[in-house]
């Protein structure tokens, strides 16, 4: 017996994601994809949608980031106890990996909304005494190990997840794959619905592809090639055996290797990218499939700091479950909004001082930049012409706060972080620069609410959507960003924020140039942003904050996003 009967009476949407970031203490996320999954689930709960989510327990978390005296990232294991937050269910299922039975158990965490809505999250776990020792660790690390470890994890998530939902007696009417990591769920459904026909004239007709496609929804999340998992067929054969004839599998998942994105594309009736531009770029990458777009959003309540929430409660009550009310941000008095922001900024700067020893000034224009440390995000663009930057800051002061983790195997990403430490030392006394170690949900909220301007400099069109800028907008923090991902849709020049570089027209690489983008960045910082920030009439800046809230937070929230998934993907 378990206490799931309240969920098993009605047909549900099953939402599968390799990572889910639902709260800071449950370290089963690495970044944007997982946080988006968490926000999706929270909105589903608020809107009382019939959703169940499936992911892996990730016993050892992603990692805790420490930075040594050379500015080099060190990864520290996370120690956490699922039993503190979740209930262990009694059902067990098994999958076959390399011919071995691998048993799975499940932990359940319930997301409960103040509206009364509830969404269970099923965390799959292979750490059972009946499993071979190498299989017990399959749910230890997020994105750890090699492709051998990865494909096995994905078998656990996709095939194991579908079997677990069945064992728990859920009735699933749609399966939503949040990124290709979960694609094996579609293969499991293909096996489940295999037609029982004797001596067919066409081998392929036993596979009911149309039925599986009707059940599946797929969201692709990145135009970066390395973001799409690829497994060699010899590896697939070693891990899974020939559960389905390879000629059939190759038709669905690619001739030369098993591409998890292609598998999901072939077996889903509804496919989408995560911003309009990303939909187009994905369509260009995968001709022959119809790719829609549903632009991401963030969970308004989660990503609004206390000081702003207090103001919204006072002037636009009900905003958290009806973010459309941000359209009325105009009723908030400008100076009250400015003071609310100053309070959030004061808290951030205090935290920065405690965590890094860098003393920052409340009255200085503060830029924030936090994202995964990887080359295409170009964290150094701001420093590409140091002389120019120094000339600008001689007139008006500037301070900058950075955060972000590099993947443990990504030495280039770690060098980017080290580079920021280098600039911090080199510019000491001229521009205050702080790097906050251990970027996580708590630090993210402090940052997106406490800085004045949120900077984003990706090499377009590689930022599929980006979500931290939407969080900033929820706190009245204006964006200064390359026109890529969501910002193409959210930006009104000089009104909701500022762009860096030209409006893109291309659908494939190469997009922007570093030199052009840097020149535009300096020009706007010098001539538009700094003068506006230091204007003695603070209502000017405050009006811009209002525009960010009423035009950006109003739209780029996960309530709007979920309503679109329901009407465009789930009930069709
Ligand atoms: C929001 C968030 C991200 C994703 O931000 P992007 O702008 O999409 O890169 C990553 N990590 C944490 C901790 C976040 O809160």
mmCIF file of N, CA and C in Angstrom, residues 408-522:
data_model
loop_
_atom_site.group_PDB
_atom_site.id
_atom_site.type_symbol
_atom_site.label_atom_id
_atom_site.label_comp_id
_atom_site.label_asym_id
_atom_site.label_seq_id
_atom_site.Cartn_x
_atom_site.Cartn_y
_atom_site.Cartn_z
ATOM 1 N N UNK A 408 32.574 19.209 -14.022
ATOM 2 C CA UNK A 408 33.822 18.674 -13.451
ATOM 3 C C UNK A 408 34.872 18.250 -14.497
ATOM 4 N N UNK A 409 34.445 17.836 -15.679
ATOM 5 C CA UNK A 409 35.419 17.402 -16.698
ATOM 6 C C UNK A 409 35.831 18.526 -17.639
ATOM 7 N N UNK A 410 35.312 19.717 -17.415
ATOM 8 C CA UNK A 410 35.508 20.796 -18.386
ATOM 9 C C UNK A 410 36.605 21.769 -17.924
ATOM 10 N N UNK A 411 37.846 21.435 -18.276
ATOM 11 C CA UNK A 411 38.961 22.297 -17.849
ATOM 12 C C UNK A 411 38.891 23.677 -18.486
ATOM 13 N N UNK A 412 38.345 23.753 -19.690
ATOM 14 C CA UNK A 412 38.214 25.082 -20.310
ATOM 15 C C UNK A 412 37.255 25.964 -19.512
ATOM 16 N N UNK A 413 36.175 25.368 -19.045
ATOM 17 C CA UNK A 413 35.227 26.103 -18.209
ATOM 18 C C UNK A 413 35.906 26.571 -16.921
ATOM 19 N N UNK A 414 36.745 25.696 -16.336
ATOM 20 C CA UNK A 414 37.450 26.071 -15.092
ATOM 21 C C UNK A 414 38.428 27.207 -15.358
ATOM 22 N N UNK A 415 39.033 27.198 -16.563
ATOM 23 C CA UNK A 415 39.939 28.309 -16.899
ATOM 24 C C UNK A 415 39.181 29.630 -17.002
ATOM 25 N N UNK A 416 37.941 29.570 -17.458
ATOM 26 C CA UNK A 416 37.144 30.805 -17.531
ATOM 27 C C UNK A 416 36.941 31.392 -16.135
ATOM 28 N N UNK A 417 36.658 30.512 -15.174
ATOM 29 C CA UNK A 417 36.477 30.981 -13.788
ATOM 30 C C UNK A 417 37.792 31.577 -13.271
ATOM 31 N N UNK A 418 38.883 30.865 -13.542
ATOM 32 C CA UNK A 418 40.196 31.356 -13.117
ATOM 33 C C UNK A 418 40.472 32.740 -13.719
ATOM 34 N N UNK A 419 40.022 32.898 -14.982
ATOM 35 C CA UNK A 419 40.196 34.189 -15.649
ATOM 36 C C UNK A 419 39.498 35.309 -14.908
ATOM 37 N N UNK A 420 38.298 35.040 -14.391
ATOM 38 C CA UNK A 420 37.566 36.067 -13.637
ATOM 39 C C UNK A 420 38.364 36.456 -12.387
ATOM 40 N N UNK A 421 38.937 35.455 -11.716
ATOM 41 C CA UNK A 421 39.778 35.764 -10.549
ATOM 42 C C UNK A 421 40.963 36.634 -10.966
ATOM 43 N N UNK A 422 41.503 36.348 -12.161
ATOM 44 C CA UNK A 422 42.611 37.154 -12.674
ATOM 45 C C UNK A 422 42.199 38.615 -12.834
ATOM 46 N N UNK A 423 41.052 38.852 -13.444
ATOM 47 C CA UNK A 423 40.572 40.237 -13.626
ATOM 48 C C UNK A 423 40.293 40.889 -12.278
ATOM 49 N N UNK A 424 39.780 40.103 -11.349
ATOM 50 C CA UNK A 424 39.490 40.644 -10.020
ATOM 51 C C UNK A 424 40.767 41.241 -9.409
ATOM 52 N N UNK A 425 41.879 40.479 -9.521
ATOM 53 C CA UNK A 425 43.131 40.943 -8.919
ATOM 54 C C UNK A 425 43.729 42.105 -9.708
ATOM 55 N N UNK A 426 43.662 41.970 -11.026
ATOM 56 C CA UNK A 426 44.270 42.976 -11.890
ATOM 57 C C UNK A 426 43.582 44.348 -11.753
ATOM 58 N N UNK A 427 42.263 44.314 -11.545
ATOM 59 C CA UNK A 427 41.504 45.572 -11.525
ATOM 60 C C UNK A 427 41.231 46.076 -10.111
ATOM 61 N N UNK A 428 41.835 45.415 -9.126
ATOM 62 C CA UNK A 428 41.622 45.774 -7.719
ATOM 63 C C UNK A 428 41.835 47.275 -7.494
ATOM 64 N N UNK A 429 40.907 47.885 -6.762
ATOM 65 C CA UNK A 429 41.043 49.314 -6.506
ATOM 66 C C UNK A 429 40.383 50.163 -7.577
ATOM 67 N N UNK A 430 40.121 49.558 -8.737
ATOM 68 C CA UNK A 430 39.473 50.306 -9.821
ATOM 69 C C UNK A 430 38.039 49.833 -10.044
ATOM 70 N N UNK A 431 37.881 48.526 -10.208
ATOM 71 C CA UNK A 431 36.532 47.958 -10.347
ATOM 72 C C UNK A 431 36.433 46.808 -9.349
ATOM 73 N N UNK A 432 35.452 46.848 -8.463
ATOM 74 C CA UNK A 432 35.283 45.720 -7.533
ATOM 75 C C UNK A 432 34.654 44.555 -8.262
ATOM 76 N N UNK A 433 35.296 43.403 -8.181
ATOM 77 C CA UNK A 433 34.775 42.196 -8.821
ATOM 78 C C UNK A 433 34.740 41.092 -7.776
ATOM 79 N N UNK A 434 33.611 40.396 -7.687
ATOM 80 C CA UNK A 434 33.514 39.273 -6.745
ATOM 81 C C UNK A 434 33.031 38.050 -7.504
ATOM 82 N N UNK A 435 33.570 36.903 -7.144
ATOM 83 C CA UNK A 435 33.053 35.641 -7.661
ATOM 84 C C UNK A 435 32.473 34.875 -6.478
ATOM 85 N N UNK A 436 31.171 34.602 -6.544
ATOM 86 C CA UNK A 436 30.516 33.861 -5.462
ATOM 87 C C UNK A 436 30.597 32.364 -5.758
ATOM 88 N N UNK A 437 31.334 31.590 -4.959
ATOM 89 C CA UNK A 437 31.404 30.147 -5.218
ATOM 90 C C UNK A 437 30.081 29.464 -4.880
ATOM 91 N N UNK A 438 29.853 28.298 -5.515
ATOM 92 C CA UNK A 438 28.722 27.447 -5.143
ATOM 93 C C UNK A 438 27.379 27.931 -5.656
ATOM 94 N N UNK A 439 27.365 28.422 -6.907
ATOM 95 C CA UNK A 439 26.103 28.887 -7.510
ATOM 96 C C UNK A 439 25.015 27.825 -7.345
ATOM 97 N N UNK A 440 23.946 28.196 -6.642
ATOM 98 C CA UNK A 440 22.815 27.286 -6.492
ATOM 99 C C UNK A 440 21.539 28.137 -6.455
ATOM 100 N N UNK A 441 20.409 27.529 -6.137
ATOM 101 C CA UNK A 441 19.144 28.280 -6.218
ATOM 102 C C UNK A 441 19.111 29.459 -5.246
ATOM 103 N N UNK A 442 19.666 29.270 -4.045
ATOM 104 C CA UNK A 442 19.643 30.361 -3.061
ATOM 105 C C UNK A 442 20.487 31.546 -3.519
ATOM 106 N N UNK A 443 21.693 31.236 -4.007
ATOM 107 C CA UNK A 443 22.566 32.311 -4.482
ATOM 108 C C UNK A 443 21.944 32.975 -5.711
ATOM 109 N N UNK A 444 21.316 32.152 -6.557
ATOM 110 C CA UNK A 444 20.682 32.706 -7.758
ATOM 111 C C UNK A 444 19.635 33.749 -7.378
ATOM 112 N N UNK A 445 18.799 33.445 -6.393
ATOM 113 C CA UNK A 445 17.750 34.401 -6.026
ATOM 114 C C UNK A 445 18.357 35.684 -5.449
ATOM 115 N N UNK A 446 19.397 35.532 -4.615
ATOM 116 C CA UNK A 446 20.054 36.725 -4.073
ATOM 117 C C UNK A 446 20.601 37.596 -5.208
ATOM 118 N N UNK A 447 21.222 36.924 -6.189
ATOM 119 C CA UNK A 447 21.858 37.671 -7.280
ATOM 120 C C UNK A 447 20.851 38.349 -8.198
ATOM 121 N N UNK A 448 19.858 37.587 -8.664
ATOM 122 C CA UNK A 448 18.928 38.162 -9.656
ATOM 123 C C UNK A 448 18.055 39.261 -9.046
ATOM 124 N N UNK A 449 18.017 39.341 -7.715
ATOM 125 C CA UNK A 449 17.221 40.404 -7.113
ATOM 126 C C UNK A 449 18.085 41.547 -6.591
ATOM 127 N N UNK A 450 19.378 41.273 -6.362
ATOM 128 C CA UNK A 450 20.198 42.266 -5.673
ATOM 129 C C UNK A 450 21.102 43.103 -6.563
ATOM 130 N N UNK A 451 21.342 42.667 -7.796
ATOM 131 C CA UNK A 451 22.152 43.507 -8.685
ATOM 132 C C UNK A 451 21.227 44.522 -9.360
ATOM 133 N N UNK A 452 21.824 45.469 -10.097
ATOM 134 C CA UNK A 452 20.999 46.464 -10.795
ATOM 135 C C UNK A 452 20.721 46.064 -12.238
ATOM 136 N N UNK A 453 21.713 45.429 -12.850
ATOM 137 C CA UNK A 453 21.593 45.055 -14.264
ATOM 138 C C UNK A 453 22.065 43.620 -14.423
ATOM 139 N N UNK A 454 21.299 42.834 -15.153
ATOM 140 C CA UNK A 454 21.648 41.427 -15.376
ATOM 141 C C UNK A 454 22.267 41.308 -16.769
ATOM 142 N N UNK A 455 23.533 40.883 -16.783
ATOM 143 C CA UNK A 455 24.308 40.846 -18.020
ATOM 144 C C UNK A 455 24.313 39.441 -18.613
ATOM 145 N N UNK A 456 24.121 39.338 -19.915
ATOM 146 C CA UNK A 456 24.181 38.029 -20.564
ATOM 147 C C UNK A 456 24.799 38.197 -21.946
ATOM 148 N N UNK A 457 25.883 37.456 -22.187
ATOM 149 C CA UNK A 457 26.648 37.673 -23.425
ATOM 150 C C UNK A 457 26.887 36.396 -24.226
ATOM 151 N N UNK A 458 25.891 35.552 -24.427
ATOM 152 C CA UNK A 458 26.143 34.306 -25.162
ATOM 153 C C UNK A 458 26.482 34.562 -26.625
ATOM 154 N N UNK A 459 27.171 33.595 -27.205
ATOM 155 C CA UNK A 459 27.418 33.613 -28.642
ATOM 156 C C UNK A 459 26.153 33.089 -29.301
ATOM 157 N N UNK A 460 25.450 33.936 -30.018
ATOM 158 C CA UNK A 460 24.190 33.483 -30.580
ATOM 159 C C UNK A 460 24.430 32.592 -31.807
ATOM 160 N N UNK A 461 23.570 31.673 -32.141
ATOM 161 C CA UNK A 461 22.272 31.421 -31.512
ATOM 162 C C UNK A 461 22.324 30.268 -30.520
ATOM 163 N N UNK A 462 23.355 30.226 -29.676
ATOM 164 C CA UNK A 462 23.560 29.030 -28.853
ATOM 165 C C UNK A 462 22.795 29.031 -27.532
ATOM 166 N N UNK A 463 22.248 30.172 -27.133
ATOM 167 C CA UNK A 463 21.451 30.215 -25.909
ATOM 168 C C UNK A 463 20.019 29.856 -26.306
ATOM 169 N N UNK A 464 19.605 28.630 -25.997
ATOM 170 C CA UNK A 464 18.290 28.190 -26.451
ATOM 171 C C UNK A 464 17.217 29.145 -25.928
ATOM 172 N N UNK A 465 17.191 29.354 -24.621
ATOM 173 C CA UNK A 465 16.241 30.298 -24.042
ATOM 174 C C UNK A 465 16.960 31.195 -23.051
ATOM 175 N N UNK A 466 17.524 30.578 -22.002
ATOM 176 C CA UNK A 466 18.043 31.356 -20.873
ATOM 177 C C UNK A 466 16.853 31.659 -19.975
ATOM 178 N N UNK A 467 17.060 31.511 -18.674
ATOM 179 C CA UNK A 467 15.953 31.781 -17.768
ATOM 180 C C UNK A 467 16.337 32.736 -16.647
ATOM 181 N N UNK A 468 17.635 32.895 -16.371
ATOM 182 C CA UNK A 468 17.999 33.733 -15.225
ATOM 183 C C UNK A 468 17.583 35.181 -15.470
ATOM 184 N N UNK A 469 17.588 35.621 -16.737
ATOM 185 C CA UNK A 469 17.145 36.983 -17.039
ATOM 186 C C UNK A 469 15.663 37.176 -16.734
ATOM 187 N N UNK A 470 14.873 36.102 -16.856
ATOM 188 C CA UNK A 470 13.446 36.188 -16.514
ATOM 189 C C UNK A 470 13.285 36.335 -15.001
ATOM 190 N N UNK A 471 14.168 35.636 -14.264
ATOM 191 C CA UNK A 471 14.139 35.762 -12.798
ATOM 192 C C UNK A 471 14.472 37.204 -12.420
ATOM 193 N N UNK A 472 15.484 37.760 -13.076
ATOM 194 C CA UNK A 472 15.867 39.149 -12.801
ATOM 195 C C UNK A 472 14.657 40.064 -13.006
ATOM 196 N N UNK A 473 13.971 39.890 -14.141
ATOM 197 C CA UNK A 473 12.825 40.748 -14.453
ATOM 198 C C UNK A 473 11.757 40.671 -13.357
ATOM 199 N N UNK A 474 11.590 39.499 -12.758
ATOM 200 C CA UNK A 474 10.609 39.368 -11.675
ATOM 201 C C UNK A 474 10.958 40.249 -10.477
ATOM 202 N N UNK A 475 12.207 40.674 -10.396
ATOM 203 C CA UNK A 475 12.643 41.512 -9.277
ATOM 204 C C UNK A 475 12.938 42.938 -9.716
ATOM 205 N N UNK A 476 12.460 43.275 -10.900
ATOM 206 C CA UNK A 476 12.674 44.627 -11.397
ATOM 207 C C UNK A 476 14.109 44.890 -11.805
ATOM 208 N N UNK A 477 14.877 43.834 -12.024
ATOM 209 C CA UNK A 477 16.270 44.001 -12.458
ATOM 210 C C UNK A 477 16.293 43.931 -13.983
ATOM 211 N N UNK A 478 16.841 44.969 -14.601
ATOM 212 C CA UNK A 478 16.753 45.050 -16.061
ATOM 213 C C UNK A 478 17.852 44.235 -16.717
ATOM 214 N N UNK A 479 17.556 43.737 -17.909
ATOM 215 C CA UNK A 479 18.500 42.912 -18.655
ATOM 216 C C UNK A 479 19.317 43.737 -19.638
ATOM 217 N N UNK A 480 20.564 43.331 -19.770
ATOM 218 C CA UNK A 480 21.464 43.905 -20.766
ATOM 219 C C UNK A 480 22.084 42.687 -21.443
ATOM 220 N N UNK A 481 21.560 42.341 -22.622
ATOM 221 C CA UNK A 481 21.868 41.003 -23.135
ATOM 222 C C UNK A 481 21.938 40.957 -24.658
ATOM 223 N N UNK A 482 22.745 40.004 -25.114
ATOM 224 C CA UNK A 482 22.769 39.642 -26.532
ATOM 225 C C UNK A 482 21.359 39.205 -26.947
ATOM 226 N N UNK A 483 20.992 39.568 -28.169
ATOM 227 C CA UNK A 483 19.656 39.193 -28.659
ATOM 228 C C UNK A 483 19.656 37.730 -29.090
ATOM 229 N N UNK A 484 19.420 36.888 -28.096
ATOM 230 C CA UNK A 484 19.346 35.457 -28.344
ATOM 231 C C UNK A 484 18.332 34.887 -27.359
ATOM 232 N N UNK A 485 17.799 33.688 -27.670
ATOM 233 C CA UNK A 485 16.876 33.033 -26.753
ATOM 234 C C UNK A 485 15.676 33.925 -26.443
ATOM 235 N N UNK A 486 15.276 33.925 -25.176
ATOM 236 C CA UNK A 486 14.056 34.641 -24.774
ATOM 237 C C UNK A 486 14.167 36.147 -24.972
ATOM 238 N N UNK A 487 15.383 36.694 -24.918
ATOM 239 C CA UNK A 487 15.521 38.154 -24.918
ATOM 240 C C UNK A 487 15.089 38.772 -26.248
ATOM 241 N N UNK A 488 15.134 37.980 -27.331
ATOM 242 C CA UNK A 488 14.625 38.476 -28.615
ATOM 243 C C UNK A 488 13.140 38.828 -28.453
ATOM 244 N N UNK A 489 12.447 38.029 -27.656
ATOM 245 C CA UNK A 489 11.012 38.258 -27.450
ATOM 246 C C UNK A 489 10.723 39.270 -26.341
ATOM 247 N N UNK A 490 11.646 39.381 -25.370
ATOM 248 C CA UNK A 490 11.361 40.198 -24.193
ATOM 249 C C UNK A 490 11.875 41.624 -24.276
ATOM 250 N N UNK A 491 12.769 41.867 -25.229
ATOM 251 C CA UNK A 491 13.493 43.130 -25.224
ATOM 252 C C UNK A 491 12.746 44.222 -25.993
ATOM 253 N N UNK A 492 12.609 45.389 -25.361
ATOM 254 C CA UNK A 492 12.180 46.608 -26.057
ATOM 255 C C UNK A 492 13.269 47.618 -25.717
ATOM 256 N N UNK A 493 14.022 48.017 -26.706
ATOM 257 C CA UNK A 493 15.262 48.763 -26.456
ATOM 258 C C UNK A 493 15.021 50.029 -25.633
ATOM 259 N N UNK A 494 15.799 50.134 -24.545
ATOM 260 C CA UNK A 494 15.715 51.317 -23.696
ATOM 261 C C UNK A 494 14.459 51.358 -22.835
ATOM 262 N N UNK A 495 13.642 50.317 -22.920
ATOM 263 C CA UNK A 495 12.364 50.301 -22.208
ATOM 264 C C UNK A 495 12.337 49.148 -21.190
ATOM 265 N N UNK A 496 12.549 47.898 -21.673
ATOM 266 C CA UNK A 496 12.656 46.788 -20.715
ATOM 267 C C UNK A 496 14.112 46.489 -20.378
ATOM 268 N N UNK A 497 15.045 47.090 -21.094
ATOM 269 C CA UNK A 497 16.466 46.829 -20.893
ATOM 270 C C UNK A 497 17.209 47.224 -22.149
ATOM 271 N N UNK A 498 18.370 46.610 -22.373
ATOM 272 C CA UNK A 498 19.159 46.956 -23.554
ATOM 273 C C UNK A 498 19.687 45.693 -24.232
ATOM 274 N N UNK A 499 19.896 45.798 -25.532
ATOM 275 C CA UNK A 499 20.464 44.690 -26.298
ATOM 276 C C UNK A 499 21.968 44.881 -26.443
ATOM 277 N N UNK A 500 22.649 43.798 -26.740
ATOM 278 C CA UNK A 500 24.075 43.850 -27.076
ATOM 279 C C UNK A 500 24.211 43.238 -28.466
ATOM 280 N N UNK A 501 24.729 43.999 -29.430
ATOM 281 C CA UNK A 501 24.898 43.480 -30.778
ATOM 282 C C UNK A 501 23.611 43.565 -31.578
ATOM 283 N N UNK A 502 23.694 43.078 -32.794
ATOM 284 C CA UNK A 502 22.592 43.231 -33.740
ATOM 285 C C UNK A 502 21.492 42.198 -33.512
ATOM 286 N N UNK A 503 20.347 42.459 -34.121
ATOM 287 C CA UNK A 503 19.272 41.468 -34.145
ATOM 288 C C UNK A 503 19.685 40.359 -35.117
ATOM 289 N N UNK A 504 19.652 39.109 -34.664
ATOM 290 C CA UNK A 504 20.129 38.031 -35.527
ATOM 291 C C UNK A 504 19.154 37.729 -36.657
ATOM 292 N N UNK A 505 19.719 37.344 -37.783
ATOM 293 C CA UNK A 505 18.876 36.888 -38.880
ATOM 294 C C UNK A 505 19.193 35.446 -39.213
ATOM 295 N N UNK A 506 20.386 34.990 -38.813
ATOM 296 C CA UNK A 506 20.840 33.647 -39.180
ATOM 297 C C UNK A 506 20.141 32.576 -38.350
ATOM 298 N N UNK A 507 20.067 31.365 -38.924
ATOM 299 C CA UNK A 507 19.494 30.254 -38.190
ATOM 300 C C UNK A 507 20.566 29.270 -37.753
ATOM 301 N N UNK A 508 21.772 29.398 -38.330
ATOM 302 C CA UNK A 508 22.835 28.469 -37.965
ATOM 303 C C UNK A 508 24.085 29.275 -37.637
ATOM 304 N N UNK A 509 25.165 28.576 -37.333
ATOM 305 C CA UNK A 509 26.417 29.239 -36.973
ATOM 306 C C UNK A 509 27.099 29.805 -38.214
ATOM 307 N N UNK A 510 28.010 30.750 -38.135
ATOM 308 C CA UNK A 510 28.329 31.472 -36.913
ATOM 309 C C UNK A 510 27.445 32.689 -36.775
ATOM 310 N N UNK A 511 27.182 33.083 -35.541
ATOM 311 C CA UNK A 511 26.304 34.201 -35.289
ATOM 312 C C UNK A 511 27.055 35.491 -35.116
ATOM 313 N N UNK A 512 27.310 35.835 -33.857
ATOM 314 C CA UNK A 512 27.827 37.159 -33.568
ATOM 315 C C UNK A 512 29.355 37.178 -33.569
ATOM 316 N N UNK A 513 29.914 38.381 -33.602
ATOM 317 C CA UNK A 513 31.358 38.502 -33.481
ATOM 318 C C UNK A 513 31.689 39.159 -32.147
ATOM 319 N N UNK A 514 32.751 38.671 -31.501
ATOM 320 C CA UNK A 514 33.132 39.186 -30.185
ATOM 321 C C UNK A 514 33.398 40.682 -30.234
ATOM 322 N N UNK A 515 34.161 41.114 -31.267
ATOM 323 C CA UNK A 515 34.585 42.515 -31.318
ATOM 324 C C UNK A 515 33.377 43.448 -31.455
ATOM 325 N N UNK A 516 32.468 43.109 -32.367
ATOM 326 C CA UNK A 516 31.280 43.957 -32.557
ATOM 327 C C UNK A 516 30.417 44.004 -31.307
ATOM 328 N N UNK A 517 30.213 42.829 -30.713
ATOM 329 C CA UNK A 517 29.370 42.786 -29.519
ATOM 330 C C UNK A 517 30.003 43.576 -28.378
ATOM 331 N N UNK A 518 31.333 43.438 -28.218
ATOM 332 C CA UNK A 518 32.008 44.151 -27.128
ATOM 333 C C UNK A 518 31.892 45.664 -27.338
ATOM 334 N N UNK A 519 32.065 46.113 -28.575
ATOM 335 C CA UNK A 519 31.988 47.552 -28.848
ATOM 336 C C UNK A 519 30.604 48.083 -28.488
ATOM 337 N N UNK A 520 29.577 47.343 -28.870
ATOM 338 C CA UNK A 520 28.219 47.765 -28.560
ATOM 339 C C UNK A 520 27.983 47.777 -27.046
ATOM 340 N N UNK A 521 28.526 46.743 -26.374
ATOM 341 C CA UNK A 521 28.389 46.647 -24.920
ATOM 342 C C UNK A 521 28.979 47.905 -24.253
ATOM 343 N N UNK A 522 30.213 48.279 -24.643
ATOM 344 C CA UNK A 522 30.846 49.460 -24.023
ATOM 345 C C UNK A 522 30.084 50.739 -24.352
#
